[in-house]
Amino acid sequence: MSTPHKRTCPPASGLRRFAAPRMSRPEVCELCGAPIDDGNHRHMVDTANRSLACACTPCAMLFEQGGAGGGRFRTVPDRYLADPDHQLDQGVWELLQIPVSVAFFFRNASLDRLVALYPSPAGATESELDPSTWQTALGNSRLAELLEPDVEALLLRRVEERTECYLVPVDICYELVGRMRRLWQGFDGGAEARADLTAFFDHIAQRAGTPEEARRR
C-alpha cells in the first residue's frame, strides 16, 4: 500500500487565532468592524483565501443566505450530527492511512474535491485522499451525504477498535488543531493533551443529534 502524500497547510488566520494566546485588544467583526464577544461569536469561511473570519451576528445571518456577497463568504453552521446506526468498519482507519488518531474531512467547493486533514505539531497537515478511498470508507454514511461544502466537516477519532464519526462545524476542527498544537508533548501527546482531546469529543457527543432529530427541530 502506497504512503499518501502529506503536506502542512499554510497557517490561515483562523488557525493562528485558535493556536495563539488571546490578544488584549477587543475582537471585531472582520467584515463590518463591529465589536464582538471574544469568546462567543460566529465564523465565516473566506472561500477566496481559504481562511476563517470572525463575524458579528448580523453579518453571520446575512451570509447564511446562499450566494450573498457573490458567494465568497459562507457562514459556518452550528450543526452537530452523529449517525449511531452507521458503524464504521474497523478497517476504515487503515484504508484512510491517517497516521494519528484524529482527522477531519471537508469538501473544497472551488476544487470540487475532498480534503483530509489531521493535527500535527506544525498545524493542520493534509493527507491526499483518493476519491475511491473516500467512497469505500465513508461514502455510504448519511453524514457524508449531508455534509455542506467548505463550512462543515466529518470529524473522526480512532478509539481502541472503533472509529467515532461526527458532522461538525469546520471551525471547531481548526480549534482542535490549535489546542493540540499548543498542548502536545512528546510522542503520544502527554496526559494533558489526551485529557483535553477526550473532553473535546465528550462535548461534541453531548451536542450531536441524529439526522432525524435535526429534521424535527
PDB file of C-alpha atoms in Angstrom:
ATOM      1  CA  MET A   1       0.000   0.000   0.000  1.00  0.00           C
ATOM      2  CA  SER A   2       1.461   3.331  -1.027  1.00  0.00           C
ATOM      3  CA  THR A   3       2.059   6.051   1.530  1.00  0.00           C
ATOM      4  CA  PRO A   4      -0.215   9.068   0.998  1.00  0.00           C
ATOM      5  CA  HIS A   5       1.318  12.405   0.165  1.00  0.00           C
ATOM      6  CA  LYS A   6       1.257  14.729   3.163  1.00  0.00           C
ATOM      7  CA  ARG A   7       1.834  18.446   3.382  1.00  0.00           C
ATOM      8  CA  THR A   8       1.378  21.007   6.092  1.00  0.00           C
ATOM      9  CA  CYS A   9      -1.272  23.546   5.177  1.00  0.00           C
ATOM     10  CA  PRO A  10      -0.254  27.218   5.299  1.00  0.00           C
ATOM     11  CA  PRO A  11      -1.367  28.646   8.652  1.00  0.00           C
ATOM     12  CA  ALA A  12      -4.539  30.581   7.863  1.00  0.00           C
ATOM     13  CA  SER A  13      -5.621  33.456  10.053  1.00  0.00           C
ATOM     14  CA  GLY A  14      -8.349  31.283  11.548  1.00  0.00           C
ATOM     15  CA  LEU A  15      -5.890  28.631  12.720  1.00  0.00           C
ATOM     16  CA  ARG A  16      -3.499  31.207  14.157  1.00  0.00           C
ATOM     17  CA  ARG A  17      -6.413  32.602  16.163  1.00  0.00           C
ATOM     18  CA  PHE A  18      -7.031  29.238  17.812  1.00  0.00           C
ATOM     19  CA  ALA A  19      -3.353  28.362  18.312  1.00  0.00           C
ATOM     20  CA  ALA A  20      -2.055  31.663  19.671  1.00  0.00           C
ATOM     21  CA  PRO A  21      -2.702  33.253  23.078  1.00  0.00           C
ATOM     22  CA  ARG A  22      -5.645  35.640  23.175  1.00  0.00           C
ATOM     23  CA  MET A  23      -4.816  39.205  22.193  1.00  0.00           C
ATOM     24  CA  SER A  24      -5.522  42.031  24.633  1.00  0.00           C
ATOM     25  CA  ARG A  25      -7.276  44.185  22.021  1.00  0.00           C
ATOM     26  CA  PRO A  26     -11.039  43.648  21.614  1.00  0.00           C
ATOM     27  CA  GLU A  27     -12.250  41.313  18.873  1.00  0.00           C
ATOM     28  CA  VAL A  28     -14.134  42.873  15.955  1.00  0.00           C
ATOM     29  CA  CYS A  29     -16.159  41.578  13.027  1.00  0.00           C
ATOM     30  CA  GLU A  30     -13.801  41.172  10.084  1.00  0.00           C
ATOM     31  CA  LEU A  31     -16.446  42.371   7.633  1.00  0.00           C
ATOM     32  CA  CYS A  32     -18.025  45.444   9.241  1.00  0.00           C
ATOM     33  CA  GLY A  33     -15.675  46.195  12.151  1.00  0.00           C
ATOM     34  CA  ALA A  34     -18.374  45.961  14.837  1.00  0.00           C
ATOM     35  CA  PRO A  35     -17.223  44.786  18.299  1.00  0.00           C
ATOM     36  CA  ILE A  36     -17.968  41.119  19.011  1.00  0.00           C
ATOM     37  CA  ASP A  37     -17.814  38.834  22.024  1.00  0.00           C
ATOM     38  CA  ASP A  38     -14.303  37.400  22.093  1.00  0.00           C
ATOM     39  CA  GLY A  39     -15.438  34.016  23.373  1.00  0.00           C
ATOM     40  CA  ASN A  40     -18.837  33.682  21.726  1.00  0.00           C
ATOM     41  CA  HIS A  41     -19.216  34.711  18.108  1.00  0.00           C
ATOM     42  CA  ARG A  42     -19.755  33.164  14.688  1.00  0.00           C
ATOM     43  CA  HIS A  43     -17.216  32.430  11.989  1.00  0.00           C
ATOM     44  CA  MET A  44     -17.366  32.590   8.224  1.00  0.00           C
ATOM     45  CA  VAL A  45     -15.250  30.779   5.670  1.00  0.00           C
ATOM     46  CA  ASP A  46     -13.493  33.104   3.233  1.00  0.00           C
ATOM     47  CA  THR A  47     -13.529  30.778   0.231  1.00  0.00           C
ATOM     48  CA  ALA A  48     -11.147  33.002  -1.751  1.00  0.00           C
ATOM     49  CA  ASN A  49      -8.378  32.979   0.866  1.00  0.00           C
ATOM     50  CA  ARG A  50      -9.270  29.604   2.437  1.00  0.00           C
ATOM     51  CA  SER A  51      -9.377  31.112   5.928  1.00  0.00           C
ATOM     52  CA  LEU A  52     -11.792  31.709   8.797  1.00  0.00           C
ATOM     53  CA  ALA A  53     -13.133  35.183   9.567  1.00  0.00           C
ATOM     54  CA  CYS A  54     -14.779  36.337  12.808  1.00  0.00           C
ATOM     55  CA  ALA A  55     -18.284  37.717  12.307  1.00  0.00           C
ATOM     56  CA  CYS A  56     -20.898  39.657  14.241  1.00  0.00           C
ATOM     57  CA  THR A  57     -24.416  38.213  14.386  1.00  0.00           C
ATOM     58  CA  PRO A  58     -25.941  40.447  11.638  1.00  0.00           C
ATOM     59  CA  CYS A  59     -23.118  39.662   9.182  1.00  0.00           C
ATOM     60  CA  ALA A  60     -23.274  35.962  10.020  1.00  0.00           C
ATOM     61  CA  MET A  61     -27.030  35.929   9.398  1.00  0.00           C
ATOM     62  CA  LEU A  62     -26.600  37.817   6.113  1.00  0.00           C
ATOM     63  CA  PHE A  63     -24.106  35.304   4.752  1.00  0.00           C
ATOM     64  CA  GLU A  64     -26.250  32.336   5.747  1.00  0.00           C
ATOM     65  CA  GLN A  65     -28.182  33.114   2.563  1.00  0.00           C
ATOM     66  CA  GLY A  66     -26.846  31.242  -0.440  1.00  0.00           C
ATOM     67  CA  GLY A  67     -24.991  33.463  -2.905  1.00  0.00           C
ATOM     68  CA  ALA A  68     -24.824  36.512  -0.604  1.00  0.00           C
ATOM     69  CA  GLY A  69     -21.836  38.717  -1.397  1.00  0.00           C
ATOM     70  CA  GLY A  70     -21.086  36.747  -4.531  1.00  0.00           C
ATOM     71  CA  GLY A  71     -20.546  33.564  -2.549  1.00  0.00           C
ATOM     72  CA  ARG A  72     -17.079  34.442  -1.267  1.00  0.00           C
ATOM     73  CA  PHE A  73     -18.071  34.298   2.410  1.00  0.00           C
ATOM     74  CA  ARG A  74     -20.106  31.446   3.863  1.00  0.00           C
ATOM     75  CA  THR A  75     -21.303  31.368   7.464  1.00  0.00           C
ATOM     76  CA  VAL A  76     -20.264  28.286   9.410  1.00  0.00           C
ATOM     77  CA  PRO A  77     -23.421  26.499  10.655  1.00  0.00           C
ATOM     78  CA  ASP A  78     -23.876  25.400  14.249  1.00  0.00           C
ATOM     79  CA  ARG A  79     -24.835  21.820  13.406  1.00  0.00           C
ATOM     80  CA  TYR A  80     -23.585  18.705  15.212  1.00  0.00           C
ATOM     81  CA  LEU A  81     -24.744  15.293  13.993  1.00  0.00           C
ATOM     82  CA  ALA A  82     -23.993  11.654  14.751  1.00  0.00           C
ATOM     83  CA  ASP A  83     -25.186   8.507  12.997  1.00  0.00           C
ATOM     84  CA  PRO A  84     -25.088   5.710  15.595  1.00  0.00           C
ATOM     85  CA  ASP A  85     -26.792   3.289  13.193  1.00  0.00           C
ATOM     86  CA  HIS A  86     -23.857   3.501  10.772  1.00  0.00           C
ATOM     87  CA  GLN A  87     -20.834   1.918  12.421  1.00  0.00           C
ATOM     88  CA  LEU A  88     -17.547   2.483  10.628  1.00  0.00           C
ATOM     89  CA  ASP A  89     -15.668  -0.675   9.759  1.00  0.00           C
ATOM     90  CA  GLN A  90     -12.524  -1.453  11.734  1.00  0.00           C
ATOM     91  CA  GLY A  91     -10.517  -1.244   8.527  1.00  0.00           C
ATOM     92  CA  VAL A  92     -11.572   2.341   7.764  1.00  0.00           C
ATOM     93  CA  TRP A  93      -8.614   3.912   9.547  1.00  0.00           C
ATOM     94  CA  GLU A  94      -6.094   1.680   7.775  1.00  0.00           C
ATOM     95  CA  LEU A  95      -7.763   2.449   4.449  1.00  0.00           C
ATOM     96  CA  LEU A  96      -7.568   6.209   5.037  1.00  0.00           C
ATOM     97  CA  GLN A  97      -3.884   5.930   6.059  1.00  0.00           C
ATOM     98  CA  ILE A  98      -4.092   8.655   8.702  1.00  0.00           C
ATOM     99  CA  PRO A  99      -1.011   8.394  10.983  1.00  0.00           C
ATOM    100  CA  VAL A 100      -2.706   9.815  14.117  1.00  0.00           C
ATOM    101  CA  SER A 101      -5.969   9.033  15.925  1.00  0.00           C
ATOM    102  CA  VAL A 102      -7.904  12.140  14.788  1.00  0.00           C
ATOM    103  CA  ALA A 103      -8.709  13.539  11.350  1.00  0.00           C
ATOM    104  CA  PHE A 104     -11.317  15.686   9.652  1.00  0.00           C
ATOM    105  CA  PHE A 105     -12.628  15.804   6.116  1.00  0.00           C
ATOM    106  CA  PHE A 106     -14.393  18.580   4.221  1.00  0.00           C
ATOM    107  CA  ARG A 107     -15.332  19.264   0.625  1.00  0.00           C
ATOM    108  CA  ASN A 108     -13.481  22.135  -1.030  1.00  0.00           C
ATOM    109  CA  ALA A 109     -16.118  23.518  -3.379  1.00  0.00           C
ATOM    110  CA  SER A 110     -13.722  25.534  -5.547  1.00  0.00           C
ATOM    111  CA  LEU A 111     -11.528  22.475  -6.186  1.00  0.00           C
ATOM    112  CA  ASP A 112     -14.503  20.097  -6.181  1.00  0.00           C
ATOM    113  CA  ARG A 113     -12.670  17.547  -4.070  1.00  0.00           C
ATOM    114  CA  LEU A 114     -12.482  16.248  -0.532  1.00  0.00           C
ATOM    115  CA  VAL A 115      -9.675  17.388   1.741  1.00  0.00           C
ATOM    116  CA  ALA A 116      -8.350  15.222   4.574  1.00  0.00           C
ATOM    117  CA  LEU A 117      -6.502  16.957   7.427  1.00  0.00           C
ATOM    118  CA  TYR A 118      -5.121  15.874  10.780  1.00  0.00           C
ATOM    119  CA  PRO A 119      -3.476  17.683  13.730  1.00  0.00           C
ATOM    120  CA  SER A 120       0.308  17.783  13.911  1.00  0.00           C
ATOM    121  CA  PRO A 121       2.925  19.824  15.812  1.00  0.00           C
ATOM    122  CA  ALA A 122       3.166  22.055  12.727  1.00  0.00           C
ATOM    123  CA  GLY A 123      -0.586  22.634  12.482  1.00  0.00           C
ATOM    124  CA  ALA A 124      -3.181  21.102  10.161  1.00  0.00           C
ATOM    125  CA  THR A 125      -1.475  18.598   7.858  1.00  0.00           C
ATOM    126  CA  GLU A 126      -3.145  17.418   4.672  1.00  0.00           C
ATOM    127  CA  SER A 127      -3.221  13.812   3.537  1.00  0.00           C
ATOM    128  CA  GLU A 128      -4.116  13.301  -0.126  1.00  0.00           C
ATOM    129  CA  LEU A 129      -7.368  11.361  -0.360  1.00  0.00           C
ATOM    130  CA  ASP A 130      -8.235   9.327  -3.427  1.00  0.00           C
ATOM    131  CA  PRO A 131     -11.960   9.658  -4.286  1.00  0.00           C
ATOM    132  CA  SER A 132     -12.374   5.881  -4.480  1.00  0.00           C
ATOM    133  CA  THR A 133     -10.875   5.512  -0.996  1.00  0.00           C
ATOM    134  CA  TRP A 134     -13.314   8.073   0.388  1.00  0.00           C
ATOM    135  CA  GLN A 135     -16.241   6.323  -1.268  1.00  0.00           C
ATOM    136  CA  THR A 136     -15.218   2.939   0.128  1.00  0.00           C
ATOM    137  CA  ALA A 137     -14.538   4.244   3.640  1.00  0.00           C
ATOM    138  CA  LEU A 138     -17.254   6.826   4.239  1.00  0.00           C
ATOM    139  CA  GLY A 139     -19.352   7.222   1.113  1.00  0.00           C
ATOM    140  CA  ASN A 140     -22.267   5.192   2.476  1.00  0.00           C
ATOM    141  CA  SER A 141     -22.598   7.278   5.631  1.00  0.00           C
ATOM    142  CA  ARG A 142     -25.649   9.542   5.890  1.00  0.00           C
ATOM    143  CA  LEU A 143     -23.389  12.176   7.424  1.00  0.00           C
ATOM    144  CA  ALA A 144     -21.286  12.272   4.257  1.00  0.00           C
ATOM    145  CA  GLU A 145     -24.432  12.896   2.210  1.00  0.00           C
ATOM    146  CA  LEU A 146     -25.462  15.786   4.490  1.00  0.00           C
ATOM    147  CA  LEU A 147     -22.051  17.485   4.534  1.00  0.00           C
ATOM    148  CA  GLU A 148     -22.170  21.158   3.446  1.00  0.00           C
ATOM    149  CA  PRO A 149     -19.127  22.113   1.315  1.00  0.00           C
ATOM    150  CA  ASP A 150     -16.455  24.358   2.890  1.00  0.00           C
ATOM    151  CA  VAL A 151     -18.297  25.012   6.158  1.00  0.00           C
ATOM    152  CA  GLU A 152     -18.831  21.556   7.677  1.00  0.00           C
ATOM    153  CA  ALA A 153     -16.546  18.587   8.233  1.00  0.00           C
ATOM    154  CA  LEU A 154     -16.642  14.951   9.202  1.00  0.00           C
ATOM    155  CA  LEU A 155     -14.546  14.643  12.352  1.00  0.00           C
ATOM    156  CA  LEU A 156     -13.201  11.153  13.048  1.00  0.00           C
ATOM    157  CA  ARG A 157     -11.458   9.719  16.083  1.00  0.00           C
ATOM    158  CA  ARG A 158      -9.963   6.268  16.404  1.00  0.00           C
ATOM    159  CA  VAL A 159     -10.654   4.845  19.889  1.00  0.00           C
ATOM    160  CA  GLU A 160      -9.336   1.331  20.508  1.00  0.00           C
ATOM    161  CA  GLU A 161     -11.142  -0.854  17.936  1.00  0.00           C
ATOM    162  CA  ARG A 162     -13.809   1.630  16.880  1.00  0.00           C
ATOM    163  CA  THR A 163     -13.966   4.877  14.932  1.00  0.00           C
ATOM    164  CA  GLU A 164     -16.208   7.727  16.076  1.00  0.00           C
ATOM    165  CA  CYS A 165     -17.608   9.984  13.356  1.00  0.00           C
ATOM    166  CA  TYR A 166     -19.429  13.299  13.732  1.00  0.00           C
ATOM    167  CA  LEU A 167     -20.608  16.003  11.354  1.00  0.00           C
ATOM    168  CA  VAL A 168     -19.440  19.297  12.883  1.00  0.00           C
ATOM    169  CA  PRO A 169     -18.833  22.974  12.048  1.00  0.00           C
ATOM    170  CA  VAL A 170     -15.463  23.228  10.308  1.00  0.00           C
ATOM    171  CA  ASP A 171     -14.215  25.939  12.683  1.00  0.00           C
ATOM    172  CA  ILE A 172     -14.158  23.595  15.673  1.00  0.00           C
ATOM    173  CA  CYS A 173     -11.841  21.284  13.741  1.00  0.00           C
ATOM    174  CA  TYR A 174      -9.313  24.098  13.467  1.00  0.00           C
ATOM    175  CA  GLU A 175      -9.911  24.908  17.121  1.00  0.00           C
ATOM    176  CA  LEU A 176      -8.960  21.309  17.912  1.00  0.00           C
ATOM    177  CA  VAL A 177      -5.822  21.587  15.766  1.00  0.00           C
ATOM    178  CA  GLY A 178      -4.806  24.731  17.656  1.00  0.00           C
ATOM    179  CA  ARG A 179      -5.418  23.131  21.039  1.00  0.00           C
ATOM    180  CA  MET A 180      -3.411  20.025  20.172  1.00  0.00           C
ATOM    181  CA  ARG A 181      -0.598  22.127  18.760  1.00  0.00           C
ATOM    182  CA  ARG A 182      -0.462  24.116  21.993  1.00  0.00           C
ATOM    183  CA  LEU A 183      -0.710  21.170  24.408  1.00  0.00           C
ATOM    184  CA  TRP A 184       1.058  18.303  22.620  1.00  0.00           C
ATOM    185  CA  GLN A 185       4.201  16.972  24.253  1.00  0.00           C
ATOM    186  CA  GLY A 186       6.441  14.071  23.308  1.00  0.00           C
ATOM    187  CA  PHE A 187       5.464  11.113  21.141  1.00  0.00           C
ATOM    188  CA  ASP A 188       1.966  10.413  22.494  1.00  0.00           C
ATOM    189  CA  GLY A 189       0.926  13.981  23.318  1.00  0.00           C
ATOM    190  CA  GLY A 190       1.141  13.738  27.078  1.00  0.00           C
ATOM    191  CA  ALA A 191      -1.575  13.419  29.714  1.00  0.00           C
ATOM    192  CA  GLU A 192      -2.843  17.000  29.374  1.00  0.00           C
ATOM    193  CA  ALA A 193      -3.343  16.769  25.607  1.00  0.00           C
ATOM    194  CA  ARG A 194      -5.046  13.370  25.855  1.00  0.00           C
ATOM    195  CA  ALA A 195      -7.405  14.596  28.584  1.00  0.00           C
ATOM    196  CA  ASP A 196      -8.241  17.703  26.561  1.00  0.00           C
ATOM    197  CA  LEU A 197      -8.939  15.579  23.473  1.00  0.00           C
ATOM    198  CA  THR A 198     -11.283  13.311  25.429  1.00  0.00           C
ATOM    199  CA  ALA A 199     -13.145  16.291  26.916  1.00  0.00           C
ATOM    200  CA  PHE A 200     -13.416  17.864  23.452  1.00  0.00           C
ATOM    201  CA  PHE A 201     -15.061  14.774  21.971  1.00  0.00           C
ATOM    202  CA  ASP A 202     -17.287  14.300  25.026  1.00  0.00           C
ATOM    203  CA  HIS A 203     -18.624  17.815  24.433  1.00  0.00           C
ATOM    204  CA  ILE A 204     -19.299  17.024  20.762  1.00  0.00           C
ATOM    205  CA  ALA A 205     -21.067  13.772  21.661  1.00  0.00           C
ATOM    206  CA  GLN A 206     -23.345  15.646  24.073  1.00  0.00           C
ATOM    207  CA  ARG A 207     -24.297  18.201  21.410  1.00  0.00           C
ATOM    208  CA  ALA A 208     -24.717  15.817  18.482  1.00  0.00           C
ATOM    209  CA  GLY A 209     -28.175  14.627  17.500  1.00  0.00           C
ATOM    210  CA  THR A 210     -29.201  12.206  14.780  1.00  0.00           C
ATOM    211  CA  PRO A 211     -30.249  13.401  11.302  1.00  0.00           C
ATOM    212  CA  GLU A 212     -33.863  12.567  12.207  1.00  0.00           C
ATOM    213  CA  GLU A 213     -33.716  14.702  15.346  1.00  0.00           C
ATOM    214  CA  ALA A 214     -32.212  17.591  13.373  1.00  0.00           C
ATOM    215  CA  ARG A 215     -35.050  17.464  10.817  1.00  0.00           C
ATOM    216  CA  ARG A 216     -37.676  17.655  13.575  1.00  0.00           C
ATOM    217  CA  ARG A 217     -36.253  20.885  15.004  1.00  0.00           C
TER     218      ARG A 217
END
